[in-house]
PDB file of C-alpha atoms in Angstrom:
ATOM      1  CA  SER A  28     -14.130  43.269 -12.111  1.00 81.00           C
ATOM      2  CA  GLN A  29     -17.514  45.052 -11.918  1.00 82.00           C
ATOM      3  CA  LYS A  30     -17.993  47.734 -14.521  1.00 89.00           C
ATOM      4  CA  ILE A  31     -20.855  50.051 -15.593  1.00 92.00           C
ATOM      5  CA  GLU A  32     -20.156  51.561 -18.917  1.00 93.00           C
ATOM      6  CA  GLN A  33     -22.045  54.295 -20.570  1.00 93.00           C
ATOM      7  CA  ASN A  34     -20.851  54.158 -24.189  1.00 78.00           C
ATOM      8  CA  SER A  35     -20.618  57.847 -25.289  1.00 74.00           C
ATOM      9  CA  GLU A  36     -18.994  60.387 -23.177  1.00 81.00           C
ATOM     10  CA  ALA A  37     -20.818  62.967 -25.097  1.00 91.00           C
ATOM     11  CA  LEU A  38     -23.772  63.022 -27.532  1.00 94.00           C
ATOM     12  CA  ASN A  39     -24.895  66.030 -29.569  1.00 95.00           C
ATOM     13  CA  ILE A  40     -28.228  65.804 -31.448  1.00 96.00           C
ATOM     14  CA  GLN A  41     -30.491  68.362 -33.115  1.00 97.00           C
ATOM     15  CA  GLU A  42     -33.677  69.563 -31.337  1.00 97.00           C
ATOM     16  CA  GLY A  43     -36.698  67.317 -32.044  1.00 97.00           C
ATOM     17  CA  LYS A  44     -34.662  64.257 -32.581  1.00 97.00           C
ATOM     18  CA  THR A  45     -34.512  61.168 -30.315  1.00 97.00           C
ATOM     19  CA  ALA A  46     -31.519  60.812 -28.114  1.00 96.00           C
ATOM     20  CA  THR A  47     -30.553  57.309 -27.315  1.00 96.00           C
ATOM     21  CA  LEU A  48     -28.004  56.629 -24.411  1.00 97.00           C
ATOM     22  CA  THR A  49     -26.640  53.257 -23.603  1.00 97.00           C
ATOM     23  CA  CYS A  50     -25.522  51.648 -20.288  1.00 96.00           C
ATOM     24  CA  ASN A  51     -23.805  48.280 -20.303  1.00 96.00           C
ATOM     25  CA  TYR A  52     -22.588  46.435 -17.250  1.00 94.00           C
ATOM     26  CA  THR A  53     -20.542  43.510 -16.373  1.00 91.00           C
ATOM     27  CA  ASN A  54     -20.379  41.194 -13.318  1.00 89.00           C
ATOM     28  CA  TYR A  55     -23.443  42.693 -11.746  1.00 86.00           C
ATOM     29  CA  SER A  56     -26.894  41.117 -11.337  1.00 84.00           C
ATOM     30  CA  PRO A  57     -29.062  44.037 -10.586  1.00 85.00           C
ATOM     31  CA  ALA A  58     -32.614  43.724  -9.433  1.00 83.00           C
ATOM     32  CA  TYR A  59     -33.142  47.086 -10.840  1.00 88.00           C
ATOM     33  CA  LEU A  60     -31.628  49.911 -12.682  1.00 92.00           C
ATOM     34  CA  GLN A  61     -32.058  53.714 -12.507  1.00 94.00           C
ATOM     35  CA  TRP A  62     -31.397  56.728 -14.677  1.00 97.00           C
ATOM     36  CA  TYR A  63     -30.537  60.000 -13.223  1.00 97.00           C
ATOM     37  CA  ARG A  64     -29.937  63.642 -14.734  1.00 98.00           C
ATOM     38  CA  GLN A  65     -27.075  65.733 -13.393  1.00 97.00           C
ATOM     39  CA  ASP A  66     -26.560  69.506 -14.253  1.00 96.00           C
ATOM     40  CA  PRO A  67     -23.254  71.068 -13.807  1.00 94.00           C
ATOM     41  CA  GLY A  68     -22.552  71.621 -10.172  1.00 92.00           C
ATOM     42  CA  ARG A  69     -25.675  70.138  -8.984  1.00 95.00           C
ATOM     43  CA  GLY A  70     -26.643  66.702  -7.406  1.00 96.00           C
ATOM     44  CA  PRO A  71     -28.027  63.969  -9.557  1.00 97.00           C
ATOM     45  CA  VAL A  72     -31.908  63.913  -9.873  1.00 97.00           C
ATOM     46  CA  PHE A  73     -33.647  60.742 -10.380  1.00 95.00           C
ATOM     47  CA  LEU A  74     -35.618  60.098 -13.544  1.00 96.00           C
ATOM     48  CA  LEU A  75     -36.809  56.484 -13.966  1.00 95.00           C
ATOM     49  CA  LEU A  76     -36.369  53.134 -12.263  1.00 93.00           C
ATOM     50  CA  ILE A  77     -36.748  49.911 -14.210  1.00 93.00           C
ATOM     51  CA  ARG A  78     -36.938  46.482 -12.563  1.00 90.00           C
ATOM     52  CA  GLU A  79     -35.286  43.221 -13.876  1.00 88.00           C
ATOM     53  CA  ASN A  80     -38.607  41.806 -14.799  1.00 89.00           C
ATOM     54  CA  GLU A  81     -39.799  44.921 -16.772  1.00 92.00           C
ATOM     55  CA  LYS A  82     -38.692  45.255 -20.370  1.00 88.00           C
ATOM     56  CA  GLU A  83     -39.642  48.946 -20.714  1.00 95.00           C
ATOM     57  CA  LYS A  84     -40.754  51.924 -18.761  1.00 95.00           C
ATOM     58  CA  ARG A  85     -41.997  55.296 -19.975  1.00 96.00           C
ATOM     59  CA  LYS A  86     -42.535  58.595 -18.356  1.00 95.00           C
ATOM     60  CA  GLU A  87     -43.560  61.429 -20.498  1.00 96.00           C
ATOM     61  CA  ARG A  88     -40.803  61.886 -23.189  1.00 97.00           C
ATOM     62  CA  LEU A  89     -38.558  59.341 -21.631  1.00 98.00           C
ATOM     63  CA  LYS A  90     -38.319  55.585 -22.292  1.00 98.00           C
ATOM     64  CA  VAL A  91     -36.002  53.051 -20.627  1.00 98.00           C
ATOM     65  CA  THR A  92     -35.427  49.482 -21.553  1.00 97.00           C
ATOM     66  CA  PHE A  93     -33.703  46.820 -19.633  1.00 94.00           C
ATOM     67  CA  ASP A  94     -32.316  43.596 -21.130  1.00 93.00           C
ATOM     68  CA  THR A  95     -30.699  41.394 -18.331  1.00 91.00           C
ATOM     69  CA  THR A  96     -29.563  38.834 -21.035  1.00 92.00           C
ATOM     70  CA  LEU A  97     -27.540  41.611 -22.899  1.00 93.00           C
ATOM     71  CA  LYS A  98     -26.790  43.372 -19.654  1.00 94.00           C
ATOM     72  CA  GLN A  99     -27.879  46.584 -21.171  1.00 95.00           C
ATOM     73  CA  SER A 100     -30.169  49.401 -20.664  1.00 96.00           C
ATOM     74  CA  LEU A 101     -31.256  51.910 -23.121  1.00 97.00           C
ATOM     75  CA  PHE A 102     -32.419  55.442 -22.312  1.00 97.00           C
ATOM     76  CA  HIS A 103     -34.481  57.382 -24.931  1.00 98.00           C
ATOM     77  CA  ILE A 104     -35.528  61.054 -24.951  1.00 98.00           C
ATOM     78  CA  THR A 105     -37.984  61.793 -27.700  1.00 98.00           C
ATOM     79  CA  ALA A 106     -38.657  65.085 -29.211  1.00 97.00           C
ATOM     80  CA  SER A 107     -35.529  66.506 -27.438  1.00 97.00           C
ATOM     81  CA  GLN A 108     -35.250  69.993 -26.368  1.00 97.00           C
ATOM     82  CA  PRO A 109     -32.348  72.230 -25.497  1.00 97.00           C
ATOM     83  CA  ALA A 110     -33.522  72.038 -21.803  1.00 98.00           C
ATOM     84  CA  ASP A 111     -32.716  68.313 -21.978  1.00 98.00           C
ATOM     85  CA  SER A 112     -29.053  69.186 -22.215  1.00 98.00           C
ATOM     86  CA  ALA A 113     -27.290  67.626 -19.207  1.00 97.00           C
ATOM     87  CA  THR A 114     -25.256  64.643 -18.150  1.00 96.00           C
ATOM     88  CA  TYR A 115     -27.295  61.346 -17.759  1.00 97.00           C
ATOM     89  CA  LEU A 116     -26.105  58.779 -15.340  1.00 97.00           C
ATOM     90  CA  CYS A 117     -27.235  55.070 -15.046  1.00 96.00           C
ATOM     91  CA  ALA A 118     -27.105  53.465 -11.700  1.00 95.00           C
ATOM     92  CA  LEU A 119     -27.280  49.843 -10.479  1.00 91.00           C
ATOM     93  CA  ASP A 120     -28.312  48.507  -7.300  1.00 84.00           C
ATOM     94  CA  VAL A 121     -25.732  46.632  -5.309  1.00 82.00           C
ATOM     95  CA  GLY A 122     -27.731  45.369  -2.345  1.00 75.00           C
ATOM     96  CA  TYR A 123     -28.690  48.460  -0.435  1.00 72.00           C
ATOM     97  CA  ASP A 124     -26.439  50.810  -2.486  1.00 82.00           C
ATOM     98  CA  MET A 125     -26.245  52.250  -5.938  1.00 88.00           C
ATOM     99  CA  ARG A 126     -23.273  52.444  -8.206  1.00 92.00           C
ATOM    100  CA  PHE A 127     -23.097  54.930 -11.012  1.00 95.00           C
ATOM    101  CA  GLY A 128     -21.745  54.752 -14.562  1.00 95.00           C
ATOM    102  CA  ALA A 129     -19.514  57.677 -15.731  1.00 94.00           C
ATOM    103  CA  GLY A 130     -22.572  59.465 -17.458  1.00 95.00           C
ATOM    104  CA  THR A 131     -23.045  60.595 -21.005  1.00 96.00           C
ATOM    105  CA  ARG A 132     -23.196  64.440 -21.600  1.00 96.00           C
ATOM    106  CA  LEU A 133     -26.057  65.162 -23.891  1.00 97.00           C
ATOM    107  CA  THR A 134     -26.132  68.340 -25.710  1.00 97.00           C
ATOM    108  CA  VAL A 135     -29.430  69.344 -27.773  1.00 97.00           C
ATOM    109  CA  LYS A 136     -28.891  71.934 -30.329  1.00 96.00           C
ATOM    110  CA  PRO A 137     -31.613  74.320 -31.407  1.00 94.00           C
TER     111      PRO A 137
ATOM    112  CA  GLU B  13     -41.132  69.420  -1.436  1.00 77.00           C
ATOM    113  CA  PRO B  14     -38.661  67.755   1.240  1.00 80.00           C
ATOM    114  CA  GLU B  15     -35.142  67.893   0.235  1.00 93.00           C
ATOM    115  CA  VAL B  16     -31.598  66.821   1.348  1.00 96.00           C
ATOM    116  CA  THR B  17     -29.567  69.798   2.580  1.00 97.00           C
ATOM    117  CA  GLN B  18     -25.874  70.047   2.789  1.00 98.00           C
ATOM    118  CA  THR B  19     -23.453  72.521   4.407  1.00 97.00           C
ATOM    119  CA  PRO B  20     -21.028  73.985   3.745  1.00 97.00           C
ATOM    120  CA  SER B  21     -21.637  74.431   0.082  1.00 97.00           C
ATOM    121  CA  HIS B  22     -17.832  75.116  -0.336  1.00 97.00           C
ATOM    122  CA  GLN B  23     -14.983  74.565   1.896  1.00 97.00           C
ATOM    123  CA  VAL B  24     -11.305  75.357   1.476  1.00 98.00           C
ATOM    124  CA  THR B  25      -8.831  73.753   3.831  1.00 98.00           C
ATOM    125  CA  GLN B  26      -5.259  73.022   4.107  1.00 97.00           C
ATOM    126  CA  MET B  27      -3.668  69.628   3.772  1.00 97.00           C
ATOM    127  CA  GLY B  28      -3.633  67.721   6.883  1.00 97.00           C
ATOM    128  CA  GLN B  29      -6.598  69.488   8.498  1.00 98.00           C
ATOM    129  CA  GLU B  30      -9.722  67.723   9.477  1.00 98.00           C
ATOM    130  CA  VAL B  31     -13.069  68.616   7.708  1.00 98.00           C
ATOM    131  CA  ILE B  32     -16.561  67.737   8.703  1.00 98.00           C
ATOM    132  CA  LEU B  33     -19.158  67.849   6.125  1.00 98.00           C
ATOM    133  CA  ARG B  34     -22.790  68.086   7.072  1.00 97.00           C
ATOM    134  CA  CYS B  35     -26.060  66.828   5.750  1.00 97.00           C
ATOM    135  CA  VAL B  36     -29.691  66.729   6.872  1.00 97.00           C
ATOM    136  CA  PRO B  37     -31.515  63.864   5.083  1.00 96.00           C
ATOM    137  CA  ILE B  38     -35.192  63.911   4.252  1.00 93.00           C
ATOM    138  CA  SER B  39     -36.971  63.428   7.663  1.00 89.00           C
ATOM    139  CA  ASN B  40     -38.652  59.888   7.272  1.00 88.00           C
ATOM    140  CA  HIS B  41     -35.696  58.311   5.240  1.00 91.00           C
ATOM    141  CA  LEU B  42     -33.933  55.407   6.653  1.00 90.00           C
ATOM    142  CA  TYR B  43     -30.876  54.944   4.333  1.00 91.00           C
ATOM    143  CA  PHE B  44     -28.103  57.420   4.123  1.00 94.00           C
ATOM    144  CA  TYR B  45     -25.224  57.676   1.795  1.00 96.00           C
ATOM    145  CA  TRP B  46     -22.031  59.542   0.817  1.00 98.00           C
ATOM    146  CA  TYR B  47     -20.820  59.935  -2.681  1.00 98.00           C
ATOM    147  CA  ARG B  48     -17.931  61.957  -4.136  1.00 97.00           C
ATOM    148  CA  GLN B  49     -17.290  63.281  -7.565  1.00 97.00           C
ATOM    149  CA  ILE B  50     -13.875  64.480  -8.379  1.00 96.00           C
ATOM    150  CA  LEU B  51     -14.106  67.307 -11.250  1.00 93.00           C
ATOM    151  CA  GLY B  52     -15.077  65.861 -14.547  1.00 89.00           C
ATOM    152  CA  GLN B  53     -15.219  62.216 -13.207  1.00 92.00           C
ATOM    153  CA  LYS B  54     -17.845  59.819 -12.111  1.00 93.00           C
ATOM    154  CA  VAL B  55     -20.056  59.894  -9.054  1.00 96.00           C
ATOM    155  CA  GLU B  56     -18.209  57.380  -6.708  1.00 96.00           C
ATOM    156  CA  PHE B  57     -19.948  55.448  -3.777  1.00 95.00           C
ATOM    157  CA  LEU B  58     -18.209  56.023  -0.445  1.00 97.00           C
ATOM    158  CA  VAL B  59     -20.380  54.705   2.283  1.00 96.00           C
ATOM    159  CA  SER B  60     -23.881  53.720   3.114  1.00 93.00           C
ATOM    160  CA  PHE B  61     -25.535  53.946   6.614  1.00 93.00           C
ATOM    161  CA  TYR B  62     -28.594  52.272   8.030  1.00 90.00           C
ATOM    162  CA  ASN B  63     -29.865  51.677  11.631  1.00 89.00           C
ATOM    163  CA  ASN B  64     -27.092  53.829  13.072  1.00 91.00           C
ATOM    164  CA  GLU B  65     -24.351  51.844  11.474  1.00 93.00           C
ATOM    165  CA  ILE B  66     -22.291  51.365   8.317  1.00 94.00           C
ATOM    166  CA  SER B  67     -23.948  48.855   6.071  1.00 91.00           C
ATOM    167  CA  GLU B  68     -21.299  49.154   3.129  1.00 91.00           C
ATOM    168  CA  LYS B  69     -18.120  51.132   2.343  1.00 93.00           C
ATOM    169  CA  SER B  70     -15.983  51.371  -0.805  1.00 93.00           C
ATOM    170  CA  GLU B  71     -12.286  51.039  -0.863  1.00 93.00           C
ATOM    171  CA  ILE B  72     -12.246  54.708  -1.071  1.00 95.00           C
ATOM    172  CA  PHE B  73     -13.658  54.990   2.414  1.00 96.00           C
ATOM    173  CA  ASP B  74     -10.484  54.270   4.415  1.00 94.00           C
ATOM    174  CA  ASP B  75      -9.489  55.085   8.044  1.00 95.00           C
ATOM    175  CA  GLN B  76      -9.351  58.766   7.367  1.00 96.00           C
ATOM    176  CA  PHE B  77     -13.044  58.835   6.834  1.00 97.00           C
ATOM    177  CA  SER B  78     -15.938  58.391   9.331  1.00 97.00           C
ATOM    178  CA  VAL B  79     -19.602  58.942   9.313  1.00 97.00           C
ATOM    179  CA  GLU B  80     -21.874  59.522  12.237  1.00 95.00           C
ATOM    180  CA  ARG B  81     -25.450  60.434  12.794  1.00 92.00           C
ATOM    181  CA  PRO B  82     -25.134  62.295  16.025  1.00 85.00           C
ATOM    182  CA  ASP B  83     -28.816  63.118  16.498  1.00 86.00           C
ATOM    183  CA  GLY B  84     -32.117  62.484  14.745  1.00 78.00           C
ATOM    184  CA  SER B  85     -31.392  64.726  11.901  1.00 87.00           C
ATOM    185  CA  ASN B  86     -27.673  65.396  10.920  1.00 93.00           C
ATOM    186  CA  PHE B  87     -25.518  62.903   9.056  1.00 96.00           C
ATOM    187  CA  THR B  88     -21.911  63.867   8.817  1.00 97.00           C
ATOM    188  CA  LEU B  89     -18.821  62.951   7.109  1.00 98.00           C
ATOM    189  CA  LYS B  90     -15.363  63.475   8.626  1.00 98.00           C
ATOM    190  CA  ILE B  91     -12.174  63.366   6.823  1.00 98.00           C
ATOM    191  CA  ARG B  92      -9.382  63.185   9.567  1.00 96.00           C
ATOM    192  CA  SER B  93      -6.340  64.432   7.669  1.00 95.00           C
ATOM    193  CA  THR B  94      -7.138  65.822   4.270  1.00 97.00           C
ATOM    194  CA  LYS B  95      -5.008  65.066   1.311  1.00 96.00           C
ATOM    195  CA  LEU B  96      -4.796  66.936  -1.940  1.00 97.00           C
ATOM    196  CA  GLU B  97      -6.605  64.094  -3.739  1.00 96.00           C
ATOM    197  CA  ASP B  98      -9.581  64.497  -1.344  1.00 97.00           C
ATOM    198  CA  SER B  99     -10.502  67.623  -3.408  1.00 98.00           C
ATOM    199  CA  ALA B 100     -13.973  66.883  -4.812  1.00 98.00           C
ATOM    200  CA  MET B 101     -17.641  67.486  -4.529  1.00 98.00           C
ATOM    201  CA  TYR B 102     -19.200  65.442  -1.826  1.00 98.00           C
ATOM    202  CA  PHE B 103     -22.804  64.415  -2.134  1.00 98.00           C
ATOM    203  CA  CYS B 104     -25.054  63.226   0.615  1.00 98.00           C
ATOM    204  CA  ALA B 105     -28.184  61.214  -0.453  1.00 96.00           C
ATOM    205  CA  SER B 106     -30.995  59.489   1.293  1.00 94.00           C
ATOM    206  CA  ARG B 107     -33.658  57.119   0.550  1.00 91.00           C
ATOM    207  CA  LEU B 108     -36.924  55.828   2.226  1.00 86.00           C
ATOM    208  CA  GLN B 109     -36.242  52.109   1.683  1.00 73.00           C
ATOM    209  CA  GLY B 110     -33.562  49.748   0.441  1.00 63.00           C
ATOM    210  CA  GLY B 111     -33.175  46.434  -0.954  1.00 58.00           C
ATOM    211  CA  LEU B 112     -35.761  44.925  -3.280  1.00 57.00           C
ATOM    212  CA  ASN B 113     -38.448  47.490  -2.305  1.00 56.00           C
ATOM    213  CA  THR B 114     -36.132  50.322  -2.919  1.00 68.00           C
ATOM    214  CA  GLY B 115     -36.922  53.727  -4.278  1.00 77.00           C
ATOM    215  CA  GLU B 116     -34.908  56.652  -5.717  1.00 88.00           C
ATOM    216  CA  LEU B 117     -32.013  58.279  -4.081  1.00 92.00           C
ATOM    217  CA  PHE B 118     -32.398  61.969  -3.252  1.00 95.00           C
ATOM    218  CA  PHE B 119     -29.309  63.914  -3.534  1.00 97.00           C
ATOM    219  CA  GLY B 120     -28.233  67.058  -1.890  1.00 97.00           C
ATOM    220  CA  GLU B 121     -26.506  69.914  -3.893  1.00 96.00           C
ATOM    221  CA  GLY B 122     -23.143  68.872  -2.752  1.00 97.00           C
ATOM    222  CA  SER B 123     -20.356  70.314  -0.652  1.00 98.00           C
ATOM    223  CA  ARG B 124     -17.260  71.294  -2.681  1.00 98.00           C
ATOM    224  CA  LEU B 125     -14.113  70.567  -0.857  1.00 98.00           C
ATOM    225  CA  THR B 126     -10.783  72.159  -1.871  1.00 98.00           C
ATOM    226  CA  VAL B 127      -7.709  70.896  -0.273  1.00 98.00           C
ATOM    227  CA  LEU B 128      -4.658  73.195  -0.660  1.00 97.00           C
TER     228      LEU B 128
END
């Protein structure tokens, strides 16, 4: 069956450190993968998209990697801040639709 | 900045009642979606809609659910006879393009449905 697994339900780190979140998938062949941020009671907000032919994508303090051989994406937040505390979702394309992982809840402590 | 708007923000209904959740997608977007999120759980795909018809639906989207784009702006989700397990946050989303030239999904703030 198809699965999208985000390895940690919750991740706690100290302010200033780098947060690394993992997304693994099985029985999908996505052409691209996206990462979203979701705050409590709010809708997901798009952060980054990476295509299958791209190894790495950066946007300010965010970095995403995509390894189609390992079927894995890593999402990094460098110099983390308490304001980065949220749930981060990875999403895979399934034709014209997107399917989401369960998310990793990140808490950045001052 | 353009945004997806959803109404109502919260609806409480009795089991067996019909509910209509409304969404106004971003005006030039072509692809429309409904997702739901049961409290504490993942965002689950329900249905996608393009060119005035359903393009994909999940196993959750059974005969109790329907979608409609009654005019050029609204996109609605109807639940015919609500069940307790329909209690969830329902998110509408839209995007400009799909397929290989796709972009991001823009989500609304959600409609929280509570079935008693």
